[in-house]
GROMACS .gro file of N, CA, C and O in nm:
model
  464
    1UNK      N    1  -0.430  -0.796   1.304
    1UNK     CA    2  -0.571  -0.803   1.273
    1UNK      C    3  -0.601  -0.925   1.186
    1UNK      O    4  -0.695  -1.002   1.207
    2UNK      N    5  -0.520  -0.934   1.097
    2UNK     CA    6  -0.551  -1.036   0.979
    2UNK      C    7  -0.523  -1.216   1.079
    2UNK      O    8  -0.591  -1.318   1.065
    3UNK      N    9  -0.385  -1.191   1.185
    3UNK     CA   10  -0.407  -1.311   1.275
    3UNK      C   11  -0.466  -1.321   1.334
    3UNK      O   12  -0.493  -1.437   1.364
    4UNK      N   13  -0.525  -1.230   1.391
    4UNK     CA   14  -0.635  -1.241   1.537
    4UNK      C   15  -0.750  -1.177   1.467
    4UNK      O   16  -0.719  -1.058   1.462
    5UNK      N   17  -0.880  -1.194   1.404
    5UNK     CA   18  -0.980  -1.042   1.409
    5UNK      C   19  -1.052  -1.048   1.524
    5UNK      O   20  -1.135  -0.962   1.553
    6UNK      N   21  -1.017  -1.188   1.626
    6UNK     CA   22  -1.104  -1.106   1.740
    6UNK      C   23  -1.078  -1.059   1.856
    6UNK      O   24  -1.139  -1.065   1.962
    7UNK      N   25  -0.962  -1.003   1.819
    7UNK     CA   26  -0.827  -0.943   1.903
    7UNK      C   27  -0.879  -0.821   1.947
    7UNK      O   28  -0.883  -0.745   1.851
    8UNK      N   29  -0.937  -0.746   2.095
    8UNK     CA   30  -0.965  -0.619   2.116
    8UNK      C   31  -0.844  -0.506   2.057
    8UNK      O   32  -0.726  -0.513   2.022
    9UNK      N   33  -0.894  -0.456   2.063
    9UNK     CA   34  -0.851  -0.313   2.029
    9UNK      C   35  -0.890  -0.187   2.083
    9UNK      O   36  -1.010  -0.169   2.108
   10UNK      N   37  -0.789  -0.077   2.109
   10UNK     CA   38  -0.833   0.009   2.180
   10UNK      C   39  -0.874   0.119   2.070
   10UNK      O   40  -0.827   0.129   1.957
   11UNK      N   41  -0.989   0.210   2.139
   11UNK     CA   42  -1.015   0.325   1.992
   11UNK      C   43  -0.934   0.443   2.076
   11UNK      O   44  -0.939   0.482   2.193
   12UNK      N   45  -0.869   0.475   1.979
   12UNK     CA   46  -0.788   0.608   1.956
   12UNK      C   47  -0.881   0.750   2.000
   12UNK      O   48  -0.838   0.852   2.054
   13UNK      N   49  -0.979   0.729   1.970
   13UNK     CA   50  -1.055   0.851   1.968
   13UNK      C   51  -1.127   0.869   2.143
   13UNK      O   52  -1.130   0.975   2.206
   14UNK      N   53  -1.178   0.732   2.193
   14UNK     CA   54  -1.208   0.735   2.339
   14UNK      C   55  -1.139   0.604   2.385
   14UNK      O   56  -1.167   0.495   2.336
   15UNK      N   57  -1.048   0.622   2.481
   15UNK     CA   58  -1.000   0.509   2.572
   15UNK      C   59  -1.072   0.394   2.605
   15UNK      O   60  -1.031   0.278   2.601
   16UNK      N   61  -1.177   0.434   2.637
   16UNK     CA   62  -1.289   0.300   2.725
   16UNK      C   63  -1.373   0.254   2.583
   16UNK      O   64  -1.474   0.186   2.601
   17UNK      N   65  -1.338   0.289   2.451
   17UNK     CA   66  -1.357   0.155   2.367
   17UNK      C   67  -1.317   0.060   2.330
   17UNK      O   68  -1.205   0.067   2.278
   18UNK      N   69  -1.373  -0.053   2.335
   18UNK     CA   70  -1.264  -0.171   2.297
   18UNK      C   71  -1.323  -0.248   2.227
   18UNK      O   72  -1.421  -0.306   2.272
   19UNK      N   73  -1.268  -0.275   2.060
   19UNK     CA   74  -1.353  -0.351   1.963
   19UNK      C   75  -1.260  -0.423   1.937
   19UNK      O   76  -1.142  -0.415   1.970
   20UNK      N   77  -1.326  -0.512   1.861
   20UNK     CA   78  -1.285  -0.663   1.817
   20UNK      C   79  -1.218  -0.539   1.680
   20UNK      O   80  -1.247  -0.423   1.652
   21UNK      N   81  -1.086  -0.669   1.607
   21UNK     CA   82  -1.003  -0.590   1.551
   21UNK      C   83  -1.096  -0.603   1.391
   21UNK      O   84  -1.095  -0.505   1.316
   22UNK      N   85  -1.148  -0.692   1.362
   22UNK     CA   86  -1.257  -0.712   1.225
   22UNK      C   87  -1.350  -0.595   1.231
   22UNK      O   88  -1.405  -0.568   1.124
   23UNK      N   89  -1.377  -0.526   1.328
   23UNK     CA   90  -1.484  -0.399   1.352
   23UNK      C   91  -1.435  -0.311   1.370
   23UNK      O   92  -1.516  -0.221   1.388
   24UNK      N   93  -1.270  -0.261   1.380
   24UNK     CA   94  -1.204  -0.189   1.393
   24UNK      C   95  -1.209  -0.045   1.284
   24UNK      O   96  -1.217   0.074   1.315
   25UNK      N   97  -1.202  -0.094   1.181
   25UNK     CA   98  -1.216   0.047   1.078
   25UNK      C   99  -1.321   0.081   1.057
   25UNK      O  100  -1.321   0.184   0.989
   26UNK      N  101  -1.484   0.019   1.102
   26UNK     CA  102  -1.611   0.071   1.116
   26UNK      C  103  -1.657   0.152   1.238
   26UNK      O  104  -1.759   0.221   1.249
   27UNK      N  105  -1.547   0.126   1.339
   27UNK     CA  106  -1.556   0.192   1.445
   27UNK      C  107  -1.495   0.318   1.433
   27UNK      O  108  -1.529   0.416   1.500
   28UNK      N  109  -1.388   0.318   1.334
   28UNK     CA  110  -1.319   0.451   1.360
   28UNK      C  111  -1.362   0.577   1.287
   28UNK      O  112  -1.331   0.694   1.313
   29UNK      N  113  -1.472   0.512   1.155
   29UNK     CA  114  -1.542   0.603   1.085
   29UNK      C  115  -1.657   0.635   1.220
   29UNK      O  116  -1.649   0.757   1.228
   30UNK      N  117  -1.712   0.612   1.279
   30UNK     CA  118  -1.797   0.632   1.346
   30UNK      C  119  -1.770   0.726   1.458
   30UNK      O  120  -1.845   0.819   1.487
   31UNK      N  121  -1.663   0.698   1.518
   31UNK     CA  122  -1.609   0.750   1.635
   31UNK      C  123  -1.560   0.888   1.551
   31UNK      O  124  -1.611   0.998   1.570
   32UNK      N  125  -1.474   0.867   1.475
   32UNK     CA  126  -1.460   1.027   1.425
   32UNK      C  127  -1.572   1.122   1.443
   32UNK      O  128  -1.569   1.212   1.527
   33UNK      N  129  -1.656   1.103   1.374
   33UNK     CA  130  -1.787   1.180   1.398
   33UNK      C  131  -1.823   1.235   1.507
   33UNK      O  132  -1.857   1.352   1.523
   34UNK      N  133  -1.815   1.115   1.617
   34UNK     CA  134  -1.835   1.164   1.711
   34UNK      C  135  -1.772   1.239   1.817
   34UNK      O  136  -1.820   1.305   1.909
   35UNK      N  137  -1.641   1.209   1.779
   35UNK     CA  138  -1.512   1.328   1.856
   35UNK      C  139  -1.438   1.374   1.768
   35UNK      O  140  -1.334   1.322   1.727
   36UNK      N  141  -1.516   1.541   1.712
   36UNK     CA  142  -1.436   1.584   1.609
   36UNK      C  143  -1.317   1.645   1.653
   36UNK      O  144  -1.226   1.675   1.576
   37UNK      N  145  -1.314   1.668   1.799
   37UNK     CA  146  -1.194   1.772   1.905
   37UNK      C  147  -1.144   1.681   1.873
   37UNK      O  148  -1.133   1.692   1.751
   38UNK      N  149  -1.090   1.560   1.914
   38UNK     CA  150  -1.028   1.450   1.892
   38UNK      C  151  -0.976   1.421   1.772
   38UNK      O  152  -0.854   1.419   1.751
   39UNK      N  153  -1.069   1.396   1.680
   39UNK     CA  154  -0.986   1.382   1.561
   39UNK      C  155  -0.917   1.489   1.472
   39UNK      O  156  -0.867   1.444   1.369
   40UNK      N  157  -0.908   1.588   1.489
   40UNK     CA  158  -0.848   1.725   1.494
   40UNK      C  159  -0.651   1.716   1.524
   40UNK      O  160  -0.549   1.750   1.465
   41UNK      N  161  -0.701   1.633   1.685
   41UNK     CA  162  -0.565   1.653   1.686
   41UNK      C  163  -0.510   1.519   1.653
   41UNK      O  164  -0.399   1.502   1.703
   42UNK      N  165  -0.545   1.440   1.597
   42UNK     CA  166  -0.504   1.283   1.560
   42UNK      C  167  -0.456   1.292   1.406
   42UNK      O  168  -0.533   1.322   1.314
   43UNK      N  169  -0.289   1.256   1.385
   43UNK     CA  170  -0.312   1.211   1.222
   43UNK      C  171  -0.324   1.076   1.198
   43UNK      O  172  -0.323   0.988   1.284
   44UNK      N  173  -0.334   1.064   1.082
   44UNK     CA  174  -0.344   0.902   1.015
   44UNK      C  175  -0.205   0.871   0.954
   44UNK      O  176  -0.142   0.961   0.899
   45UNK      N  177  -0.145   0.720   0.964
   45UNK     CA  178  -0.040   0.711   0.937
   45UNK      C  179  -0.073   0.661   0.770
   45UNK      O  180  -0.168   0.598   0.723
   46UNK      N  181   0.029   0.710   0.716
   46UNK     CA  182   0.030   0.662   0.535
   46UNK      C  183   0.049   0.557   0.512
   46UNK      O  184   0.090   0.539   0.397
   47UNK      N  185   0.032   0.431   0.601
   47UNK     CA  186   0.115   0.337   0.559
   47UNK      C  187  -0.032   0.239   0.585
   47UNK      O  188  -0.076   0.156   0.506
   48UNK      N  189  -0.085   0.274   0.710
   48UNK     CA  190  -0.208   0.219   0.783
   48UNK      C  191  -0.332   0.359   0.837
   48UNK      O  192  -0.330   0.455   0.915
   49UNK      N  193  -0.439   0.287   0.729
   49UNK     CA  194  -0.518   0.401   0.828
   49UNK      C  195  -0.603   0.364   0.959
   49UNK      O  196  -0.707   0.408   1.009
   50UNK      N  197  -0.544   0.299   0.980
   50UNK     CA  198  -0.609   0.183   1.102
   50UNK      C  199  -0.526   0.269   1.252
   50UNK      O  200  -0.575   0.266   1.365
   51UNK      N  201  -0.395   0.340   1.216
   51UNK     CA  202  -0.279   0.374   1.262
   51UNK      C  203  -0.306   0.536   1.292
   51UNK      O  204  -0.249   0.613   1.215
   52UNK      N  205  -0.377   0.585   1.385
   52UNK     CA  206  -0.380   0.749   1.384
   52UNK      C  207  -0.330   0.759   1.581
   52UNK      O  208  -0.362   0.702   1.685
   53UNK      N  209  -0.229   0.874   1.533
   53UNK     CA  210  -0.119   0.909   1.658
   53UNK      C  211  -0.162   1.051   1.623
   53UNK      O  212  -0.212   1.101   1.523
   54UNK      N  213  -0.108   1.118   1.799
   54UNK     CA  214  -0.095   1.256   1.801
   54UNK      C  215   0.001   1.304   1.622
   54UNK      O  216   0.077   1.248   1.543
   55UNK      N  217  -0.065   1.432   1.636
   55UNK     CA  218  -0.022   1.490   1.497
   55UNK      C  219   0.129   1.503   1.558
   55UNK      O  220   0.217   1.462   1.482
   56UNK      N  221   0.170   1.550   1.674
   56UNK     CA  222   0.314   1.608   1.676
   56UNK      C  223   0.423   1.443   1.666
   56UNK      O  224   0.535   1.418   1.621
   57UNK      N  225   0.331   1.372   1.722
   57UNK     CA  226   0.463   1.214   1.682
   57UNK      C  227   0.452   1.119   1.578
   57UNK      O  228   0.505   1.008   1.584
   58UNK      N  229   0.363   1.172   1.456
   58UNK     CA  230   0.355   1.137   1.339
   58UNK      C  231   0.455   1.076   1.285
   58UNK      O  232   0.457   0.953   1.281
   59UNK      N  233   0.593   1.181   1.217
   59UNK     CA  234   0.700   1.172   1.227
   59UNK      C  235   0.807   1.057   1.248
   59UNK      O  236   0.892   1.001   1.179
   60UNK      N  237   0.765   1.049   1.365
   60UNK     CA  238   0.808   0.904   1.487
   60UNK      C  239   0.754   0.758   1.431
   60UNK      O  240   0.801   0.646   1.416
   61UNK      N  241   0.648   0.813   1.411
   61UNK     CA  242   0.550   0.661   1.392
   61UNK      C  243   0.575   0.645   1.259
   61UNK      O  244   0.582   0.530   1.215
   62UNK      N  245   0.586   0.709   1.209
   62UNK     CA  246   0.650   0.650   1.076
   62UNK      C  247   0.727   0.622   1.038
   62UNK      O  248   0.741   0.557   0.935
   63UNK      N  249   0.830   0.673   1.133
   63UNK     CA  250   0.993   0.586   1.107
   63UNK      C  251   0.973   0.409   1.137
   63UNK      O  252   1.012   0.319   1.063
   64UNK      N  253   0.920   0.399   1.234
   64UNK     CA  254   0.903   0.303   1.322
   64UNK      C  255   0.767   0.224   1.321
   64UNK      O  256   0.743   0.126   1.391
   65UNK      N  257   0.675   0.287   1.220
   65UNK     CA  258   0.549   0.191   1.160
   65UNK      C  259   0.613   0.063   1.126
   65UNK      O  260   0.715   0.062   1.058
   66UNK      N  261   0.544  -0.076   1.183
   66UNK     CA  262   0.574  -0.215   1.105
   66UNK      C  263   0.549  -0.210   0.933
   66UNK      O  264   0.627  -0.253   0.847
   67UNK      N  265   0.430  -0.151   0.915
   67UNK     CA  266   0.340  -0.190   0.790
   67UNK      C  267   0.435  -0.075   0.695
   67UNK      O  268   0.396  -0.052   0.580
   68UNK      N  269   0.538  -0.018   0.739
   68UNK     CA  270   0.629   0.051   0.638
   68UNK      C  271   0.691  -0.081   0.544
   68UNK      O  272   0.665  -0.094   0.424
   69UNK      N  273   0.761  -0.156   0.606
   69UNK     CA  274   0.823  -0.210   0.578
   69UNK      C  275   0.764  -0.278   0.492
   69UNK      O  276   0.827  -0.278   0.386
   70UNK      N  277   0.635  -0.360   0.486
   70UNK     CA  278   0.548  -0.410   0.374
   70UNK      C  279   0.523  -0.329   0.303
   70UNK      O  280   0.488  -0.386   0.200
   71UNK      N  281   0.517  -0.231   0.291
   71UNK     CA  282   0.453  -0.144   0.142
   71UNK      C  283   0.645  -0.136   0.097
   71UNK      O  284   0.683  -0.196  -0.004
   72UNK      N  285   0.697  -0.096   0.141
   72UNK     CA  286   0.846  -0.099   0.112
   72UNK      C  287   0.882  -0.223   0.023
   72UNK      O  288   0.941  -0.205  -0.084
   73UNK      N  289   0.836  -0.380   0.078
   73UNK     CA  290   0.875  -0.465   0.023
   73UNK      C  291   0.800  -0.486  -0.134
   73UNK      O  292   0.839  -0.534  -0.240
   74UNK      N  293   0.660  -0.419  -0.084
   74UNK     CA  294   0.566  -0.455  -0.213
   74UNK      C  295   0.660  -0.365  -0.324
   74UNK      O  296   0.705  -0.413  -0.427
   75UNK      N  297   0.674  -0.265  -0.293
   75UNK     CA  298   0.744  -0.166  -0.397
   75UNK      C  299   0.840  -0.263  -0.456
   75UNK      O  300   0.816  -0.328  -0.558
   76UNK      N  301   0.960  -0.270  -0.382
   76UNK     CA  302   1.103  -0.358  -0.425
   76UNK      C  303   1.001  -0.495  -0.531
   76UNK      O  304   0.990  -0.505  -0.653
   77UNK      N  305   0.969  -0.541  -0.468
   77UNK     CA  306   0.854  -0.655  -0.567
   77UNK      C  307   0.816  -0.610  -0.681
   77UNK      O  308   0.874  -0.653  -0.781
   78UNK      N  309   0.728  -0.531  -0.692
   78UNK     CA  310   0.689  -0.449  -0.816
   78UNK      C  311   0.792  -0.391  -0.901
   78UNK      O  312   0.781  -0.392  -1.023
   79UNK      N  313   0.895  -0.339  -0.836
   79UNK     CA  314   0.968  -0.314  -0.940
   79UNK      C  315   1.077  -0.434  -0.983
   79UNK      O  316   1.127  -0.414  -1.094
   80UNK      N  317   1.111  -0.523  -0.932
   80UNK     CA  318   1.184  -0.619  -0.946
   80UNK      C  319   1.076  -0.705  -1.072
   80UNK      O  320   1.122  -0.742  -1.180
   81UNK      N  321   0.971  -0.720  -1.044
   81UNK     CA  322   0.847  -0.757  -1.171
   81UNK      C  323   0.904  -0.640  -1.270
   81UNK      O  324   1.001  -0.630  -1.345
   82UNK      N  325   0.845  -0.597  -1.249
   82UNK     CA  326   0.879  -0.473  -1.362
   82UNK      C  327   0.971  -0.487  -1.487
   82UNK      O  328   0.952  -0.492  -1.609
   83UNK      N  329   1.110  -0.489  -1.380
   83UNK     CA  330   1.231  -0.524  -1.451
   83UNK      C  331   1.280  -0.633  -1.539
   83UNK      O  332   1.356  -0.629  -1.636
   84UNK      N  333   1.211  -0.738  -1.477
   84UNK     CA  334   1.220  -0.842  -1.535
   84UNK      C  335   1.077  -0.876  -1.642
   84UNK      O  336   1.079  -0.962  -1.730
   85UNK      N  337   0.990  -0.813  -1.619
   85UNK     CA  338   0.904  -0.808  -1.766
   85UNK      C  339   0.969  -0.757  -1.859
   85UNK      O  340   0.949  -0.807  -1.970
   86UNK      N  341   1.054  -0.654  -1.850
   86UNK     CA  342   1.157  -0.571  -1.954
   86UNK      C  343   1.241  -0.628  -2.003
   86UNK      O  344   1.301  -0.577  -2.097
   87UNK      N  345   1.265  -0.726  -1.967
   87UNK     CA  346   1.414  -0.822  -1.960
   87UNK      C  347   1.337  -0.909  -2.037
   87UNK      O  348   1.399  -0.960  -2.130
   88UNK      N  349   1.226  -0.938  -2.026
   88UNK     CA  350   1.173  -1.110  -2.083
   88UNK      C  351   1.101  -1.031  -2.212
   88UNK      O  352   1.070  -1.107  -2.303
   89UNK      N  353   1.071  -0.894  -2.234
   89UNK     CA  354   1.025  -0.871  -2.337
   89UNK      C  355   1.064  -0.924  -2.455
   89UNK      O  356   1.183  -0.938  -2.484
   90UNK      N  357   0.947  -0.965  -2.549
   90UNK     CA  358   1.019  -0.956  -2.720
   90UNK      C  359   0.979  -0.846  -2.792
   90UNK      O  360   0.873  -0.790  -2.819
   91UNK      N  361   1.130  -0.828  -2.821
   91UNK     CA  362   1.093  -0.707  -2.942
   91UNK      C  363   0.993  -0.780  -3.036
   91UNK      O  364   0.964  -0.898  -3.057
   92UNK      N  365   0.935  -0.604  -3.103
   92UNK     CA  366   0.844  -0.622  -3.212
   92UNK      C  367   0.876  -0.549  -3.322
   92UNK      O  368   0.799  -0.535  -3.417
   93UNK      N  369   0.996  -0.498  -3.315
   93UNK     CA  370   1.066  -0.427  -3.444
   93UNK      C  371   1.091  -0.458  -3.513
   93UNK      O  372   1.177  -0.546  -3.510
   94UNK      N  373   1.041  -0.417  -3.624
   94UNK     CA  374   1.134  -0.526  -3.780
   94UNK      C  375   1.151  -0.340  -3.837
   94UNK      O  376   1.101  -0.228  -3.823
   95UNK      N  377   1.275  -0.426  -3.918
   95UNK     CA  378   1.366  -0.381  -3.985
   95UNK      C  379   1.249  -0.277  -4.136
   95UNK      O  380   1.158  -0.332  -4.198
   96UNK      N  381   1.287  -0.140  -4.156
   96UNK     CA  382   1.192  -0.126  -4.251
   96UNK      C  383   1.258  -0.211  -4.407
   96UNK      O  384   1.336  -0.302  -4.433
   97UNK      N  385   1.184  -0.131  -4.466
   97UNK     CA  386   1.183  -0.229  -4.621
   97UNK      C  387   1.263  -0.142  -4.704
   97UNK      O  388   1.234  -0.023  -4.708
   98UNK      N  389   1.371  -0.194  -4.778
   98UNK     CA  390   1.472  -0.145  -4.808
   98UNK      C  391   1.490  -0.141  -4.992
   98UNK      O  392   1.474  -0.238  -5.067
   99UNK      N  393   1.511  -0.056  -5.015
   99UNK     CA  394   1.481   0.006  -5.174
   99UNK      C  395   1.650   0.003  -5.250
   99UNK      O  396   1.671   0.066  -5.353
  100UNK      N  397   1.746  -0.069  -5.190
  100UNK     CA  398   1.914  -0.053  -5.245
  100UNK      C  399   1.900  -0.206  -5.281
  100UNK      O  400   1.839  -0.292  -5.218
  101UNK      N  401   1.957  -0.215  -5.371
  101UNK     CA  402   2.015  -0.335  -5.431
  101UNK      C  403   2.181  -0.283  -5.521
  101UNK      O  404   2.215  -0.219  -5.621
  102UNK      N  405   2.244  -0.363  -5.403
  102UNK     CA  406   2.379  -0.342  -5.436
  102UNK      C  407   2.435  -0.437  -5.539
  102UNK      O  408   2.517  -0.387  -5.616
  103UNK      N  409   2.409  -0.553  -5.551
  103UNK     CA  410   2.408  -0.618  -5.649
  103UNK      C  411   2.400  -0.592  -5.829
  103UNK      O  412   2.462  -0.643  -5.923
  104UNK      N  413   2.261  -0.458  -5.818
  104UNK     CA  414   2.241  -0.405  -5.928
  104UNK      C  415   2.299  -0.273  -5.935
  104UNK      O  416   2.281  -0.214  -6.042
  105UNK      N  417   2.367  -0.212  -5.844
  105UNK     CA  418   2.442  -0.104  -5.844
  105UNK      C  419   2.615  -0.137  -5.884
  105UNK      O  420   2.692  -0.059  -5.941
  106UNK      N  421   2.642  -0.275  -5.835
  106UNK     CA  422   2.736  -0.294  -5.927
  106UNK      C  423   2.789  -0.331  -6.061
  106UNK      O  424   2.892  -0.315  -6.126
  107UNK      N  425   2.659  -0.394  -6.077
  107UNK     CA  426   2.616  -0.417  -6.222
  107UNK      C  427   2.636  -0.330  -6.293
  107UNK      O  428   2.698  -0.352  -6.397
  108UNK      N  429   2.588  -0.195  -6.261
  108UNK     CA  430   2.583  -0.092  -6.301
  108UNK      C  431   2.741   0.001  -6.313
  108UNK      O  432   2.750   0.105  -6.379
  109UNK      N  433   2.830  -0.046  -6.253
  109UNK     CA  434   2.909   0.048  -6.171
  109UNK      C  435   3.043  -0.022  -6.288
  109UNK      O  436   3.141   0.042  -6.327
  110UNK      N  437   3.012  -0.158  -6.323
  110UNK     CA  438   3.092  -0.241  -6.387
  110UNK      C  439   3.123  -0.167  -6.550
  110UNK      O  440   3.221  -0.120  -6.608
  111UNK      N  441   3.000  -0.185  -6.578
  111UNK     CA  442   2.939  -0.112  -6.742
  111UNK      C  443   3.011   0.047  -6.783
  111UNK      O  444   3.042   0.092  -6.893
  112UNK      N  445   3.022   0.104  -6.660
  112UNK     CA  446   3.125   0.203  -6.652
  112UNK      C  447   3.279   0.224  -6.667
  112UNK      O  448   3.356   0.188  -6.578
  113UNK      N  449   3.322   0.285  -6.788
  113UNK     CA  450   3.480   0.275  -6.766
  113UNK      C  451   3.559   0.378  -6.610
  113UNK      O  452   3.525   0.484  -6.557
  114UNK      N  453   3.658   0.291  -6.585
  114UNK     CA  454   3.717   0.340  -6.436
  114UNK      C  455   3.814   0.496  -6.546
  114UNK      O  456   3.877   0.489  -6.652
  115UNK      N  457   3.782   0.619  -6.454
  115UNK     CA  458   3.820   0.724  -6.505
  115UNK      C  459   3.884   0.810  -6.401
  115UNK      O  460   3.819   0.873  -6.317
  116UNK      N  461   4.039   0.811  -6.411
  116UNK     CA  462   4.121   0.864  -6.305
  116UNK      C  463   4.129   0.999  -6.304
  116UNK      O  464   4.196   1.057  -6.218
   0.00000   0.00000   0.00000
């Protein structure tokens, strides 16, 4: 669609329609309406809703949908971003504020006789 939009297309819902592929998802809201028997037994594929097959070879078409493979890749993408925002993060932790001074604890520790 995105190479051709003025690529016919057949509608799912009646055979003897044939739209240009840019008019394609305005047609199919429309046509639903008008063949609800039809769209009854039609699912929509998850990947494309442009993509509606008999409900029983759903299944099928989704093993074997093209546009799987792009949402597949977008995922791997996104998380590969992801990962590497995590990776490039800078910490923002600081250290809290610390109340020992060992310096003056030995000071202290000195002034003391050693008692076995």
């Amino acid at each position: 669609d995105v190479l051709d939009p003025e690529r016919l297309v057949q509608c799912p819902y009646n055979k003897h329609h044939r739209i240009r592929a840019h008019r394609f998802p305005y047609h199919l809201v429309k046509c639903r309406k008008s063949y609800p028997n039809v769209a009854k037994e039609l699912a929509t594929c998850p990947f494309n809703a442009r993509h509606l097959v008999p409900r029983p070879d759903l299944s099928d078409h989704i093993t074997k949908c093209s546009d799987k493979r792009l949402i597949e890749q977008d995922i791997v993408n996104q998380s590969l971003g992801f990962q590497r925002d995590q990776m490039n993060a800078v910490s923002t932790w600081q250290a809290p504020p610390c109340d020992e001074d060992w310096e003056a604890e030995l000071q202290e520790q000195s002034d003391s006789p050693f008692i076995w």
